[in-house]
Short mmCIF file of C-alpha atoms and ligand atoms in Angstrom, two decimals:
data_model
loop_
_atom_site.label_atom_id
_atom_site.label_comp_id
_atom_site.label_asym_id
_atom_site.label_seq_id
_atom_site.Cartn_x
_atom_site.Cartn_y
_atom_site.Cartn_z
CA MET A 1 -8.99 14.76 -9.41
CA ARG A 2 -8.32 15.84 -5.86
CA ARG A 3 -6.31 18.81 -4.69
CA ILE A 4 -3.15 18.71 -2.64
CA GLY A 5 -4.05 18.36 1.05
CA ASP A 6 -7.47 16.76 0.41
CA PRO A 7 -8.33 13.56 2.27
CA ILE A 8 -8.20 10.28 0.35
CA LEU A 9 -9.36 6.86 1.54
CA LEU A 10 -7.18 3.86 0.62
CA ARG A 11 -8.99 0.54 0.85
CA GLU A 12 -8.05 -3.04 0.15
CA ILE A 13 -11.18 -4.94 -0.90
CA PHE A 14 -11.37 -8.71 -1.30
CA ARG A 15 -14.40 -10.23 -3.06
CA GLY A 16 -16.60 -7.28 -2.15
CA ARG A 17 -15.55 -6.96 1.48
CA ILE A 18 -13.14 -4.50 3.09
CA TRP A 19 -9.85 -6.08 4.13
CA VAL A 20 -8.00 -2.89 5.13
CA ALA A 21 -9.00 0.80 5.24
CA ARG A 22 -6.53 3.65 5.74
CA PRO A 23 -7.08 7.43 5.67
CA ALA A 24 -4.46 9.49 3.84
CA THR A 25 -3.75 12.96 2.46
CA VAL A 26 -3.37 13.80 -1.25
CA VAL A 27 0.15 14.85 -2.22
CA ARG A 28 -0.45 14.73 -5.94
CA ASP A 29 -3.33 13.61 -8.17
CA ASP A 30 -3.07 13.88 -11.93
CA SER A 31 -3.44 11.57 -14.92
CA ARG A 32 0.01 10.01 -14.39
CA LEU A 33 0.37 9.64 -10.65
CA ILE A 34 -1.51 9.71 -7.38
CA ALA A 35 0.66 10.24 -4.30
CA ALA A 36 -0.88 9.79 -0.84
CA TYR A 37 0.69 10.44 2.57
CA LEU A 38 -0.12 8.32 5.63
CA ALA A 39 0.82 10.15 8.80
CA PRO A 40 1.77 8.59 12.14
CA GLY A 41 -1.17 8.69 14.52
CA MET A 42 -3.76 7.86 11.87
CA ARG A 43 -6.49 5.45 12.90
CA TRP A 44 -7.11 2.65 10.45
CA LYS A 45 -8.86 -0.72 10.17
CA ARG A 46 -7.02 -4.01 9.93
CA PRO A 47 -8.29 -7.59 9.57
CA VAL A 48 -8.31 -10.09 12.40
CA ASP A 49 -9.62 -13.66 12.45
CA SER A 50 -13.32 -13.62 13.37
CA ALA A 51 -12.92 -16.58 15.70
CA THR A 52 -9.55 -16.01 17.37
CA GLY A 53 -9.00 -12.26 17.01
CA GLU A 54 -5.48 -12.90 15.68
CA ARG A 55 -3.91 -10.71 13.00
CA MET A 56 -4.37 -12.12 9.50
CA ARG A 57 -1.94 -12.14 6.57
CA MET A 58 -4.42 -13.21 3.89
CA PRO A 59 -8.20 -13.51 3.62
CA ALA A 60 -8.22 -17.32 3.96
CA THR A 61 -10.87 -17.50 6.69
CA SER A 62 -13.59 -15.11 7.83
CA TRP A 63 -12.39 -11.85 9.28
CA ARG A 64 -13.58 -8.77 11.07
CA LEU A 65 -11.99 -5.34 11.17
CA GLN A 66 -10.13 -4.09 14.21
CA ASP A 67 -9.18 -0.49 15.10
CA ALA A 68 -5.48 0.25 14.99
CA VAL A 69 -3.25 3.33 15.21
CA TRP A 70 -0.38 3.71 12.75
CA GLU A 71 2.80 4.70 14.64
CA ARG A 72 5.61 2.89 12.89
CA SER A 73 6.63 5.35 10.18
CA ARG A 74 5.81 8.23 7.90
CA TRP A 75 4.53 6.58 4.77
CA LEU A 76 4.11 7.82 1.20
CA GLN A 77 2.39 5.70 -1.45
CA LEU A 78 2.73 6.30 -5.19
CA PHE A 79 0.05 4.89 -7.48
CA GLU A 80 0.28 4.85 -11.27
CA PRO A 81 -2.96 4.18 -13.13
CA GLY A 82 -3.31 0.77 -14.76
CA VAL A 83 -0.31 -0.94 -13.16
CA ALA A 84 -0.49 -3.83 -10.68
CA HIS A 85 1.71 -2.30 -7.97
CA ALA A 86 2.23 0.78 -5.83
CA ILE A 87 5.60 2.14 -4.75
CA HIS A 88 5.95 3.21 -1.14
CA LEU A 89 8.54 5.25 0.76
CA TRP A 90 9.15 5.15 4.52
CA TRP A 91 10.73 7.59 6.93
CA SER A 92 11.45 6.98 10.58
CA VAL A 93 9.54 8.52 13.50
CA PRO A 94 10.27 10.86 15.22
CA GLU A 95 13.40 11.81 13.25
CA TRP A 96 13.05 12.11 9.47
CA ARG A 97 15.48 9.44 8.36
CA PHE A 98 14.67 7.90 4.96
CA ALA A 99 14.23 4.16 5.61
CA GLY A 100 13.74 2.94 2.05
CA TRP A 101 11.26 2.03 -0.61
CA TYR A 102 8.74 -0.79 -0.78
CA VAL A 103 7.09 -2.24 -3.88
CA ASN A 104 3.59 -3.37 -2.96
CA LEU A 105 2.24 -5.70 -5.62
CA GLN A 106 -1.51 -5.11 -5.79
CA GLU A 107 -4.42 -4.67 -8.18
CA PRO A 108 -4.47 -1.56 -10.37
CA PHE A 109 -6.48 0.96 -8.35
CA ARG A 110 -10.11 1.82 -9.04
CA ARG A 111 -11.32 5.27 -8.06
CA SER A 112 -14.28 5.59 -5.71
CA ALA A 113 -16.05 8.69 -4.43
CA LEU A 114 -13.83 8.62 -1.31
CA GLY A 115 -10.53 7.42 -2.73
CA LEU A 116 -8.91 4.32 -4.19
CA ASN A 117 -9.90 0.65 -4.00
CA TYR A 118 -7.64 -2.31 -4.81
CA MET A 119 -6.46 -5.56 -3.23
CA ASP A 120 -3.01 -6.49 -2.05
CA HIS A 121 -1.25 -9.28 -4.01
CA MET A 122 0.76 -10.60 -1.00
CA LEU A 123 4.20 -10.64 -2.61
CA ASP A 124 6.29 -7.49 -2.00
CA ILE A 125 9.77 -6.15 -2.65
CA VAL A 126 11.75 -4.39 0.08
CA VAL A 127 14.14 -1.78 -1.32
CA ASP A 128 16.86 -0.20 0.81
CA PRO A 129 17.80 3.50 0.48
CA ASP A 130 20.76 2.43 -1.72
CA LEU A 131 18.26 0.59 -4.00
CA SER A 132 19.43 -2.89 -3.11
CA TRP A 133 16.32 -5.07 -2.98
CA ARG A 134 14.88 -8.40 -1.86
CA TRP A 135 11.58 -10.22 -2.27
CA LYS A 136 9.31 -10.33 0.79
CA ASP A 137 6.45 -12.70 1.66
CA GLU A 138 7.17 -15.24 -1.09
CA ASP A 139 5.98 -17.87 1.42
CA GLU A 140 2.67 -16.05 1.77
CA LEU A 141 2.06 -16.21 -1.99
CA ASP A 142 3.04 -19.90 -2.07
CA GLU A 143 0.66 -20.58 0.79
CA ALA A 144 -2.18 -18.75 -1.01
CA VAL A 145 -1.62 -21.06 -4.01
CA SER A 146 -1.41 -24.19 -1.86
CA ILE A 147 -4.71 -23.51 -0.09
CA GLY A 148 -6.43 -22.65 -3.38
CA LEU A 149 -7.00 -18.97 -2.62
CA VAL A 150 -5.30 -18.06 -5.93
CA THR A 151 -3.98 -20.05 -8.90
CA GLN A 152 -0.34 -20.70 -9.77
CA ALA A 153 -0.83 -18.74 -13.03
CA TRP A 154 -2.08 -15.77 -11.02
CA ALA A 155 0.92 -16.00 -8.66
CA ASP A 156 3.29 -16.19 -11.66
CA GLU A 157 1.79 -13.00 -13.09
CA VAL A 158 2.23 -11.21 -9.74
CA ARG A 159 5.90 -12.21 -9.76
CA ARG A 160 6.35 -11.00 -13.36
CA GLU A 161 4.91 -7.62 -12.36
CA GLY A 162 7.50 -7.49 -9.58
CA GLU A 163 10.26 -8.33 -12.07
CA ARG A 164 9.16 -5.42 -14.28
CA VAL A 165 9.50 -3.06 -11.29
CA ILE A 166 12.93 -4.51 -10.47
CA GLU A 167 14.05 -3.68 -14.04
CA ARG A 168 12.96 -0.07 -13.53
CA LEU A 169 14.67 0.01 -10.17
CA GLU A 170 17.94 -1.32 -11.54
CA ALA A 171 17.77 1.20 -14.40
CA ARG A 172 17.22 3.94 -11.77
CA SER A 173 14.18 5.14 -13.71
CA SER A 174 11.11 6.94 -12.37
CA PRO A 175 9.99 7.15 -9.61
CA PHE A 176 13.35 6.01 -8.17
CA CYS A 177 15.18 9.00 -9.70
CA ASP A 178 12.57 11.66 -8.92
CA GLY A 179 13.80 12.88 -5.53
CA TRP A 180 10.83 11.63 -3.51
CA GLU A 181 13.23 10.65 -0.71
CA SER A 182 13.54 14.31 0.29
CA TRP A 183 9.80 15.05 0.13
CA HIS A 184 8.12 16.39 3.29
CA PRO A 185 4.42 16.89 4.04
CA ASP A 186 2.93 20.31 4.70
CA PRO A 187 3.23 20.65 8.51
CA SER A 188 -0.25 22.24 8.66
CA TRP A 189 -1.97 19.05 7.45
CA PRO A 190 -4.05 17.38 10.16
CA VAL A 191 -3.75 13.65 10.74
CA PRO A 192 -6.48 12.32 8.43
CA GLU A 193 -9.42 10.29 9.75
CA LEU A 194 -11.58 7.61 8.17
CA PRO A 195 -14.41 9.50 6.44
CA VAL A 196 -18.12 8.85 6.84
CA GLY A 197 -18.95 6.01 4.46
CA TRP A 198 -15.52 4.34 4.68
CA ASP A 199 -17.33 1.04 5.32
CA LYS A 200 -19.62 1.17 2.27
CA VAL A 201 -18.37 -0.82 -0.70
CA PRO A 202 -19.72 -0.10 -4.18
CA ARG A 203 -21.11 -3.15 -5.96
MG1 MG B 1 1.74 -6.28 0.02
#
């Protein structure tokens, strides 16, 4: 378990290779929940097509990692052990206006020495501050099935996981009733950086 304020590395890993790497700060880490804060200004790695250098939505062709700086929002991610999603919150920059929730369907996280490893499952749910919601990137999941990246059965299970979160959301159960919208980071926390070894993937 990490302590509040410690660095934590969040990585998406596809078939043994890094797809995305982001540095974050621990907000909470216990047996029920890991909360990680991603501050504006943090430098992260994102995938681009090896041949064209274009941004990529899914690992369908070969990719390389490109440096990027996160500026768009203040971003909190909530991870529960053993479940195939994380729940995110966004606030605007520079003012602190709560912009809503986001359900990121993804693998259950695995702990590594530096942080958490998982892979994104493409389909997402955008949730407004009033808890109205809509699916996002359904086309991306359909495309992944059509090109044979994943199976239809796999895609169906991703959608069922999303439906389970929607039930919790509509029941206003945790974490949607826990007051995370008014959370603020400790102003003394530095913007986290990718740690030494961020690019080493355990076998
Ligand atoms: Mg996603």
